[in-house]
Amino acid sequence: MPTNSFEHFYLSWMPEKVKIKRPCYLTLANALEADIVSGKLASGTKLPPQRELADYLDLNFTTVTQAYNLCRERRLIYGVTGKGTFVSPLPGKNIIHHSGSQEGIIELGLLKGFDQIKTPIIEASKKVLQKGYIEELYSYTEVAGHLHQRVAGAHWMKQMDVHTDSEHTAIFSGAQNIISATLLSLFKIGDKIAVDEYTYSNLLGMARLSHIRLIPVRGDADGMDAGELEILCRKEDINGIFLMPNCANPTTCTIPEKRKDELAQVIARYKLILIEDDNTGIPLFSGKAYHSMFSRLPEQTIYICNSTMALCNGLRVAFAAFPEAFRVQLLNALFHLSIKTSSLDAEIMTELILDGKAAKILEQKAELAAERNRIFDRYFPEAVKPGSPAAFFRWLPIPKMAMDEMDIERLLLQENVSVYCSYRFTVNHNPQSFMRIAISSPNTTAELEKGCTIIRDFLKKHQISGN
């Protein structure tokens, strides 16, 4: 074993030695993958030479070589002859280990929203195809969407307490594209955006590609803590903030009105650009007084209405509402990024909204979700209670185990269950270990129950005694 001479020597990647367990090559590879996925190691980072890393860790050279080779197979790193080994430029595309369509796999990782409810979507599609102006929908016009489609979007968002008009509404091919356009048009390289400690995984990837720093802010059961946000804004030059007030992905936390007021005061005081991502239709069915963050800060907020994705994942339609100050930049990004949604998809969504079927579909799915939440609670009474009884996913704490989260995912996949663990949703570190369980993705309740049984038995089997 080599003598460690690197205790005080800087390497671009210095994994914690105490966490390297047998088989050493595998835990080392998993540690490298975790740091790449979390963003700790940015794309393009040159990794330490294998021999230097082996000396630093007091490992055999061949052990490090095995770990690097495994990460190459996972397409996380690549080598350049004569120059070294580097983090791949797009590691995010390798995070999902399967497509979610493998036969026999119970999908509880990839989030789908009761895709088996298709009849109203098919009926609306047929109705659109029978309209006399179908040819117009195949013309590349109106990058932000046809006027009547934007009017329908504004009408839909009004039910979420987002009052806007067609001139300040745009249609995108999904919430991720709204986020992309916002980051690229309203922020610059090196800007900082405040986020929850656990946040939307696609935001993490887009921020890395945009060279924008995400700064985690501590929170509690009511969401991000306004006092902690205030402290952060005093210490650092924060430019924006990303919030999911309704059943946040992945934590299911819903921010109460009082906390929204507190956060809004800080956001206004420091003139932050607020990205409000609403991925549910909860205000339609909550029966409670509801006020969006957009209604509190209409001149500072980009509102993402992603409840449309719950209607049908295959219809890549999401509405954005924005103030006049952001209009030109955002629409320029929509045009130059070429992320215009299909006019046909937008027309089908418009049909669903205007004839009332959209609300009925969400109501039906809310009932199915409530049933699935009751099933989940029977198996995991210790799980975090969701902000909505109609949550499409749950947040399950992982007991102390003699393996990391990537191993948990891989071993469960070997038992034909796909789950996503919390390392996928953290900015810099894991405050705690959790799984996000997509209870709306299985086609049947029987499939959900089978998946829950496998997960419960797996956690009991591998839990460290006394935890």
Coordinates of C-alpha atoms in Angstrom, one line a residue:
M1 CA 0.0 0.0 0.0
P2 CA 1.5 3.4 -0.9
T3 CA 2.3 6.0 1.7
N4 CA -0.1 8.9 1.8
S5 CA 1.7 12.0 0.9
F6 CA -1.2 14.2 -0.1
E7 CA -2.8 15.1 3.3
H8 CA -2.2 18.8 2.6
F9 CA -2.1 18.7 -1.2
Y10 CA -5.0 20.0 -3.3
L11 CA -6.7 17.6 -5.7
S12 CA -9.7 18.6 -7.9
W13 CA -11.6 15.8 -6.3
M14 CA -10.9 14.6 -2.8
P15 CA -13.5 12.0 -1.6
E16 CA -13.8 11.3 2.1
K17 CA -11.5 8.4 2.9
V18 CA -13.7 7.1 5.8
K19 CA -16.5 6.4 3.3
I20 CA -14.5 4.2 1.1
K21 CA -15.6 0.6 2.0
R22 CA -15.2 -2.7 0.4
P23 CA -15.5 -3.3 -2.5
C24 CA -13.4 -0.1 -2.7
Y25 CA -13.6 0.4 -6.4
L26 CA -17.5 0.4 -6.3
T27 CA -17.9 2.8 -3.4
L28 CA -15.3 5.1 -5.0
A29 CA -17.2 5.0 -8.3
N30 CA -20.5 5.7 -6.5
A31 CA -18.9 8.6 -4.6
L32 CA -17.7 10.1 -7.9
E33 CA -21.1 9.6 -9.5
A34 CA -22.8 11.3 -6.5
D35 CA -20.6 14.3 -6.7
I36 CA -21.1 14.7 -10.5
V37 CA -24.9 14.3 -10.2
S38 CA -25.2 16.7 -7.3
G39 CA -23.2 19.3 -9.2
K40 CA -20.3 19.3 -6.8
L41 CA -18.1 18.4 -9.7
A42 CA -19.0 20.6 -12.7
S43 CA -18.9 19.4 -16.2
G44 CA -15.5 19.7 -17.7
T45 CA -13.7 19.4 -14.4
K46 CA -10.3 17.7 -14.8
L47 CA -10.1 14.7 -12.3
P48 CA -7.0 13.8 -10.4
P49 CA -4.6 11.4 -12.2
Q50 CA -5.4 7.9 -11.1
R51 CA -2.0 7.3 -9.4
E52 CA -2.2 10.6 -7.4
L53 CA -5.7 9.7 -6.3
A54 CA -4.6 6.2 -5.3
D55 CA -1.7 7.7 -3.2
Y56 CA -4.1 10.2 -1.6
L57 CA -6.6 7.4 -0.6
D58 CA -4.0 4.8 0.2
L59 CA -5.5 2.5 -2.4
N60 CA -4.0 0.3 -5.1
F61 CA -3.6 2.0 -8.4
T62 CA -5.8 -0.8 -10.0
T63 CA -8.6 0.0 -7.6
V64 CA -8.9 3.6 -8.8
T65 CA -8.5 2.4 -12.4
Q66 CA -11.5 0.1 -11.9
A67 CA -13.6 2.9 -10.4
Y68 CA -12.7 5.3 -13.2
N69 CA -13.5 2.6 -15.8
L70 CA -16.9 2.0 -14.2
C71 CA -17.7 5.7 -14.3
R72 CA -16.7 5.7 -18.0
E73 CA -19.1 2.9 -18.6
R74 CA -21.8 5.0 -16.9
R75 CA -20.8 7.9 -19.3
L76 CA -20.1 10.2 -16.4
I77 CA -16.4 10.8 -17.3
Y78 CA -14.2 10.6 -20.4
G79 CA -10.5 10.6 -21.1
V80 CA -8.4 12.6 -23.5
T81 CA -5.1 11.1 -24.5
G82 CA -2.2 13.1 -23.1
K83 CA -4.5 15.5 -21.2
G84 CA -6.3 13.5 -18.5
T85 CA -9.8 12.5 -17.4
F86 CA -12.8 14.9 -17.3
V87 CA -16.4 15.1 -16.1
S88 CA -18.7 14.6 -19.0
P89 CA -20.4 17.7 -20.3
L90 CA -24.0 16.4 -19.9
P91 CA -23.9 14.0 -17.0
G92 CA -27.6 14.6 -16.3
K93 CA -28.7 12.5 -19.2
N94 CA -27.3 9.4 -17.6
I95 CA -29.1 9.9 -14.2
I96 CA -32.1 7.9 -15.3
H97 CA -30.9 4.3 -15.5
H98 CA -33.8 3.0 -17.6
S99 CA -36.6 4.4 -19.7
G100 CA -39.4 3.5 -17.3
S101 CA -40.9 1.1 -20.0
Q102 CA -38.9 -2.0 -19.2
E103 CA -41.2 -5.0 -18.9
G104 CA -41.8 -6.1 -15.4
I105 CA -40.4 -2.9 -13.8
I106 CA -42.7 -1.2 -11.3
E107 CA -42.2 2.4 -12.0
L108 CA -42.1 4.5 -8.8
G109 CA -39.2 6.7 -9.8
L110 CA -40.1 8.5 -13.1
L111 CA -43.1 10.7 -12.3
K112 CA -46.2 10.1 -14.4
G113 CA -49.7 11.3 -13.7
F114 CA -52.2 8.4 -14.1
D115 CA -51.5 8.1 -17.9
Q116 CA -54.2 5.5 -18.1
I117 CA -56.8 8.2 -18.2
K118 CA -56.8 8.9 -21.9
T119 CA -60.4 8.9 -23.2
P120 CA -61.0 12.6 -22.7
I121 CA -57.7 13.5 -24.4
I122 CA -58.5 11.3 -27.4
E123 CA -62.0 12.8 -27.7
A124 CA -60.6 16.3 -27.6
S125 CA -57.9 15.4 -30.2
K126 CA -60.6 14.0 -32.6
K127 CA -62.7 17.2 -32.1
V128 CA -59.7 19.4 -32.9
L129 CA -58.9 17.4 -36.1
Q130 CA -62.5 18.0 -37.3
K131 CA -62.2 21.8 -37.0
G132 CA -62.2 23.9 -40.2
Y133 CA -59.0 25.7 -39.4
I134 CA -56.8 22.6 -38.8
E135 CA -54.4 23.7 -41.6
E136 CA -53.5 26.9 -39.7
L137 CA -52.2 24.8 -36.8
Y138 CA -49.6 23.3 -39.0
S139 CA -48.1 26.7 -40.0
Y140 CA -45.2 28.0 -38.0
T141 CA -46.7 31.2 -36.7
E142 CA -47.1 32.9 -33.3
V143 CA -44.1 31.7 -31.4
A144 CA -45.8 32.3 -28.1
G145 CA -49.0 30.5 -29.2
H146 CA -52.1 31.5 -31.2
L147 CA -54.1 34.3 -29.6
H148 CA -57.1 32.1 -28.7
Q149 CA -54.8 29.5 -27.1
R150 CA -53.1 32.2 -25.0
V151 CA -56.5 33.5 -24.0
A152 CA -57.4 30.0 -22.8
G153 CA -54.2 29.8 -20.9
A154 CA -54.9 33.1 -19.2
H155 CA -58.3 31.9 -18.3
W156 CA -56.9 28.6 -16.8
M157 CA -54.3 30.5 -14.7
K158 CA -57.0 32.8 -13.4
Q159 CA -58.3 29.9 -11.4
M160 CA -54.8 29.6 -9.8
D161 CA -55.1 33.3 -8.7
V162 CA -52.8 34.4 -11.5
H163 CA -54.5 37.4 -13.2
T164 CA -52.8 38.1 -16.6
D165 CA -53.8 38.7 -20.2
S166 CA -52.9 37.2 -23.6
E167 CA -50.1 39.6 -24.2
H168 CA -48.4 38.5 -21.0
T169 CA -49.0 34.7 -21.5
A170 CA -46.9 32.4 -23.5
I171 CA -47.1 28.7 -24.3
F172 CA -44.0 26.5 -23.9
S173 CA -43.4 22.8 -24.5
G174 CA -43.2 22.0 -20.8
A175 CA -42.2 23.6 -17.6
Q176 CA -38.5 22.7 -18.1
N177 CA -38.4 24.9 -21.2
I178 CA -39.9 27.9 -19.3
I179 CA -37.2 27.4 -16.7
S180 CA -34.5 27.2 -19.4
A181 CA -35.7 30.4 -21.1
T182 CA -35.9 32.2 -17.8
L183 CA -32.4 31.3 -16.7
L184 CA -30.9 32.2 -20.0
S185 CA -32.8 35.4 -20.6
L186 CA -33.1 37.0 -17.2
F187 CA -29.9 35.8 -15.5
K188 CA -26.2 35.9 -16.4
I189 CA -23.3 33.6 -15.8
G190 CA -22.4 33.5 -12.1
D191 CA -25.8 34.8 -10.8
K192 CA -27.2 33.1 -7.7
I193 CA -30.7 31.7 -7.2
A194 CA -32.1 30.7 -3.8
V195 CA -33.7 27.3 -3.7
D196 CA -35.0 24.8 -1.2
E197 CA -32.5 22.3 0.1
Y198 CA -34.3 19.7 -1.9
T199 CA -35.6 21.0 -5.3
Y200 CA -36.7 20.1 -8.8
S201 CA -34.0 17.9 -10.3
N202 CA -34.2 19.4 -13.8
L203 CA -33.5 22.8 -12.4
L204 CA -30.2 21.5 -11.0
G205 CA -29.2 20.3 -14.5
M206 CA -30.2 23.5 -16.3
A207 CA -28.5 25.7 -13.7
R208 CA -25.2 23.8 -14.3
L209 CA -25.5 24.2 -18.0
S210 CA -26.3 27.9 -17.6
H211 CA -23.4 28.4 -15.1
I212 CA -25.8 29.8 -12.6
R213 CA -25.3 29.0 -8.9
L214 CA -28.1 27.5 -6.8
I215 CA -27.9 28.4 -3.1
P216 CA -29.9 26.2 -0.7
V217 CA -32.0 27.8 2.0
R218 CA -33.0 25.9 5.1
G219 CA -36.7 25.4 5.7
D220 CA -39.2 23.5 7.8
A221 CA -42.6 21.7 7.3
D222 CA -44.0 25.0 5.9
G223 CA -41.3 25.4 3.3
M224 CA -38.4 27.8 2.9
D225 CA -37.8 29.9 6.0
A226 CA -38.1 33.6 5.3
G227 CA -35.6 34.5 8.1
E228 CA -33.0 32.2 6.6
L229 CA -33.6 33.7 3.2
E230 CA -33.2 37.2 4.7
I231 CA -29.8 36.2 6.2
L232 CA -28.7 34.7 2.9
C233 CA -29.6 37.9 1.0
R234 CA -27.7 40.0 3.5
K235 CA -24.6 37.8 3.1
E236 CA -24.6 37.2 -0.6
D237 CA -25.7 38.9 -3.8
I238 CA -28.8 36.8 -4.6
N239 CA -30.4 37.5 -7.9
G240 CA -33.4 35.2 -7.9
I241 CA -35.4 32.6 -6.1
F242 CA -37.2 29.4 -7.2
L243 CA -40.3 28.2 -5.3
M244 CA -42.8 25.4 -5.8
P245 CA -45.6 26.6 -3.4
N246 CA -48.0 23.8 -4.0
C247 CA -46.9 20.2 -3.2
A248 CA -43.3 20.9 -4.0
N249 CA -41.4 18.3 -6.0
P250 CA -39.9 16.3 -4.4
T251 CA -40.8 17.0 -0.7
T252 CA -44.6 17.5 -1.2
C253 CA -44.4 20.6 1.1
T254 CA -47.2 23.2 0.5
I255 CA -46.4 26.7 1.7
P256 CA -49.2 28.2 3.9
E257 CA -50.4 31.8 3.2
K258 CA -48.6 33.3 6.2
R259 CA -45.3 31.9 5.1
K260 CA -45.9 33.2 1.5
D261 CA -46.5 36.7 2.9
E262 CA -43.2 36.5 4.8
L263 CA -41.2 35.2 1.8
A264 CA -42.9 37.9 -0.4
Q265 CA -41.6 40.6 1.9
V266 CA -38.0 39.4 1.6
I267 CA -38.3 38.9 -2.2
A268 CA -39.7 42.4 -2.6
R269 CA -37.1 44.0 -0.4
Y270 CA -34.1 42.5 -2.3
K271 CA -35.8 42.8 -5.7
L272 CA -35.3 39.1 -6.5
I273 CA -36.7 37.6 -9.7
L274 CA -39.1 34.9 -8.5
I275 CA -39.7 31.8 -10.5
E276 CA -43.0 30.3 -9.2
D277 CA -43.5 26.7 -10.5
D278 CA -47.0 25.5 -9.9
N279 CA -47.0 21.8 -10.8
T280 CA -50.5 21.0 -9.5
G281 CA -54.2 22.1 -9.8
I282 CA -54.6 22.1 -6.1
P283 CA -56.2 25.6 -5.9
L284 CA -59.1 24.2 -8.0
F285 CA -60.0 21.6 -5.3
S286 CA -58.6 22.9 -2.1
G287 CA -61.8 24.7 -1.0
K288 CA -59.6 27.2 0.9
A289 CA -58.7 30.8 0.2
Y290 CA -55.7 30.7 -2.1
H291 CA -53.3 33.4 -3.2
S292 CA -50.4 32.8 -5.6
M293 CA -47.0 34.3 -5.1
F294 CA -47.6 36.0 -8.5
S295 CA -50.6 37.9 -7.1
R296 CA -48.3 39.2 -4.3
L297 CA -45.4 40.1 -6.6
P298 CA -46.8 40.5 -10.1
E299 CA -43.9 42.7 -11.3
Q300 CA -41.2 40.3 -10.2
T301 CA -42.6 36.9 -10.9
I302 CA -42.4 34.4 -13.8
Y303 CA -45.3 32.0 -13.1
I304 CA -45.1 28.5 -14.5
C305 CA -48.5 26.8 -14.8
N306 CA -47.5 23.2 -15.1
S307 CA -50.8 21.7 -13.9
T308 CA -51.5 21.0 -17.6
M309 CA -48.8 18.3 -17.4
A310 CA -51.0 16.5 -14.9
L311 CA -53.7 16.3 -17.5
C312 CA -51.6 14.4 -20.0
N313 CA -47.8 14.0 -20.0
G314 CA -47.8 13.5 -23.7
L315 CA -49.2 16.9 -24.4
R316 CA -46.1 19.1 -24.0
V317 CA -48.0 22.2 -23.0
A318 CA -47.3 24.6 -20.2
F319 CA -48.4 28.2 -19.7
A320 CA -46.2 31.1 -18.5
A321 CA -47.4 34.4 -17.1
F322 CA -44.9 37.3 -16.8
P323 CA -44.8 41.1 -16.2
E324 CA -44.1 43.6 -19.0
A325 CA -40.6 44.1 -17.7
F326 CA -39.7 40.5 -18.7
R327 CA -41.8 40.2 -21.8
V328 CA -39.2 41.0 -24.5
Q329 CA -36.4 38.9 -23.0
L330 CA -38.5 35.9 -22.3
L331 CA -40.2 35.8 -25.8
N332 CA -36.8 36.3 -27.4
A333 CA -35.5 33.3 -25.6
L334 CA -38.6 31.3 -26.6
F335 CA -37.9 32.2 -30.2
H336 CA -34.1 31.8 -30.3
L337 CA -34.1 28.5 -28.3
S338 CA -36.7 27.1 -30.8
I339 CA -38.8 25.5 -28.0
K340 CA -42.2 26.5 -29.4
T341 CA -44.7 23.9 -28.5
S342 CA -46.8 22.0 -31.1
S343 CA -49.7 24.2 -32.2
L344 CA -51.8 21.0 -32.4
D345 CA -50.9 20.0 -28.8
A346 CA -51.7 23.6 -27.7
E347 CA -55.1 23.4 -29.5
I348 CA -56.0 20.1 -27.9
M349 CA -55.1 21.7 -24.5
T350 CA -57.3 24.7 -25.4
E351 CA -60.2 22.4 -26.2
L352 CA -59.8 20.6 -22.9
I353 CA -59.8 23.9 -21.0
L354 CA -62.7 25.6 -22.8
D355 CA -65.1 22.7 -22.7
G356 CA -64.4 22.1 -19.0
K357 CA -62.8 18.7 -19.4
A358 CA -59.5 19.8 -18.1
A359 CA -60.9 20.5 -14.6
K360 CA -62.8 17.2 -14.6
I361 CA -59.7 15.3 -15.5
L362 CA -57.8 16.9 -12.7
E363 CA -60.6 16.2 -10.3
Q364 CA -60.7 12.5 -11.4
K365 CA -57.0 12.2 -10.9
A366 CA -57.1 13.9 -7.5
E367 CA -59.6 11.2 -6.4
L368 CA -57.2 8.5 -7.7
A369 CA -54.3 10.2 -6.0
A370 CA -56.1 10.4 -2.6
E371 CA -56.8 6.6 -2.8
R372 CA -53.2 5.9 -3.6
N373 CA -52.0 8.1 -0.7
R374 CA -54.2 6.1 1.7
I375 CA -52.6 2.9 0.4
F376 CA -49.1 4.3 0.7
D377 CA -49.8 5.4 4.3
R378 CA -50.7 1.9 5.2
Y379 CA -47.3 0.6 4.2
F380 CA -45.3 3.7 5.4
P381 CA -47.0 5.4 8.3
E382 CA -43.7 7.1 9.1
A383 CA -43.5 8.9 5.7
V384 CA -43.7 12.7 5.4
K385 CA -47.3 13.8 5.2
P386 CA -48.0 15.6 1.9
G387 CA -49.1 19.1 1.6
S388 CA -52.1 17.8 -0.4
P389 CA -54.1 14.7 0.0
A390 CA -54.0 14.4 -3.8
A391 CA -50.2 14.4 -4.1
F392 CA -48.9 12.4 -7.0
F393 CA -45.7 11.4 -5.2
R394 CA -44.5 10.9 -1.6
W395 CA -41.3 11.6 0.3
L396 CA -40.1 8.6 2.3
P397 CA -37.3 8.8 4.9
I398 CA -34.6 6.1 4.5
P399 CA -33.3 4.5 7.7
K400 CA -29.6 4.2 8.3
M401 CA -28.2 1.6 6.0
A402 CA -24.8 0.1 5.1
M403 CA -25.0 1.4 1.6
D404 CA -25.4 4.7 -0.3
E405 CA -28.5 5.9 -2.1
M406 CA -27.2 4.9 -5.5
D407 CA -26.8 1.3 -4.3
I408 CA -30.3 1.4 -2.9
E409 CA -31.7 2.4 -6.3
R410 CA -29.7 -0.3 -8.1
L411 CA -30.6 -3.0 -5.7
L412 CA -34.2 -2.2 -5.8
L413 CA -34.1 -2.1 -9.6
Q414 CA -32.8 -5.7 -9.4
E415 CA -36.0 -6.4 -7.5
N416 CA -37.9 -4.8 -10.4
V417 CA -38.8 -1.6 -8.6
S418 CA -37.6 1.9 -9.7
V419 CA -37.3 4.7 -7.2
Y420 CA -35.4 8.0 -7.0
C421 CA -33.4 8.9 -4.0
S422 CA -32.7 12.3 -2.5
Y423 CA -29.2 12.8 -4.0
R424 CA -31.0 13.6 -7.3
F425 CA -32.7 16.6 -5.7
T426 CA -30.0 18.3 -3.6
V427 CA -27.8 21.2 -4.6
N428 CA -24.7 20.6 -2.6
H429 CA -25.3 17.9 -0.1
N430 CA -27.9 15.6 1.4
P431 CA -29.3 17.0 4.7
Q432 CA -31.1 13.6 5.1
S433 CA -31.7 10.5 3.0
F434 CA -35.1 10.1 1.4
M435 CA -36.8 8.4 -1.5
R436 CA -39.3 10.1 -3.8
I437 CA -42.0 7.5 -4.6
A438 CA -44.1 8.3 -7.6
I439 CA -47.4 6.7 -6.5
S440 CA -49.3 8.0 -9.6
S441 CA -47.0 6.1 -12.0
P442 CA -48.1 2.5 -11.7
N443 CA -51.1 1.5 -13.8
T444 CA -53.0 -0.2 -11.0
T445 CA -53.3 -0.1 -7.3
A446 CA -52.2 -3.7 -7.2
E447 CA -48.9 -2.8 -8.9
L448 CA -48.5 0.1 -6.3
E449 CA -49.1 -2.3 -3.4
K450 CA -46.6 -4.8 -4.8
G451 CA -44.0 -2.1 -5.2
C452 CA -44.6 -0.8 -1.6
T453 CA -44.2 -4.3 -0.3
I454 CA -40.9 -4.8 -2.0
I455 CA -39.6 -1.4 -0.8
R456 CA -40.8 -1.9 2.8
D457 CA -39.2 -5.4 3.0
F458 CA -36.0 -4.1 1.4
L459 CA -35.6 -1.3 4.0
K460 CA -36.3 -3.7 6.9
K461 CA -33.8 -6.2 5.6
H462 CA -30.9 -3.7 5.1
Q463 CA -31.6 -1.3 8.0
I464 CA -28.8 -1.1 10.5
S465 CA -29.8 -2.6 13.8
G466 CA -30.8 0.0 16.4
N467 CA -31.7 2.8 14.0

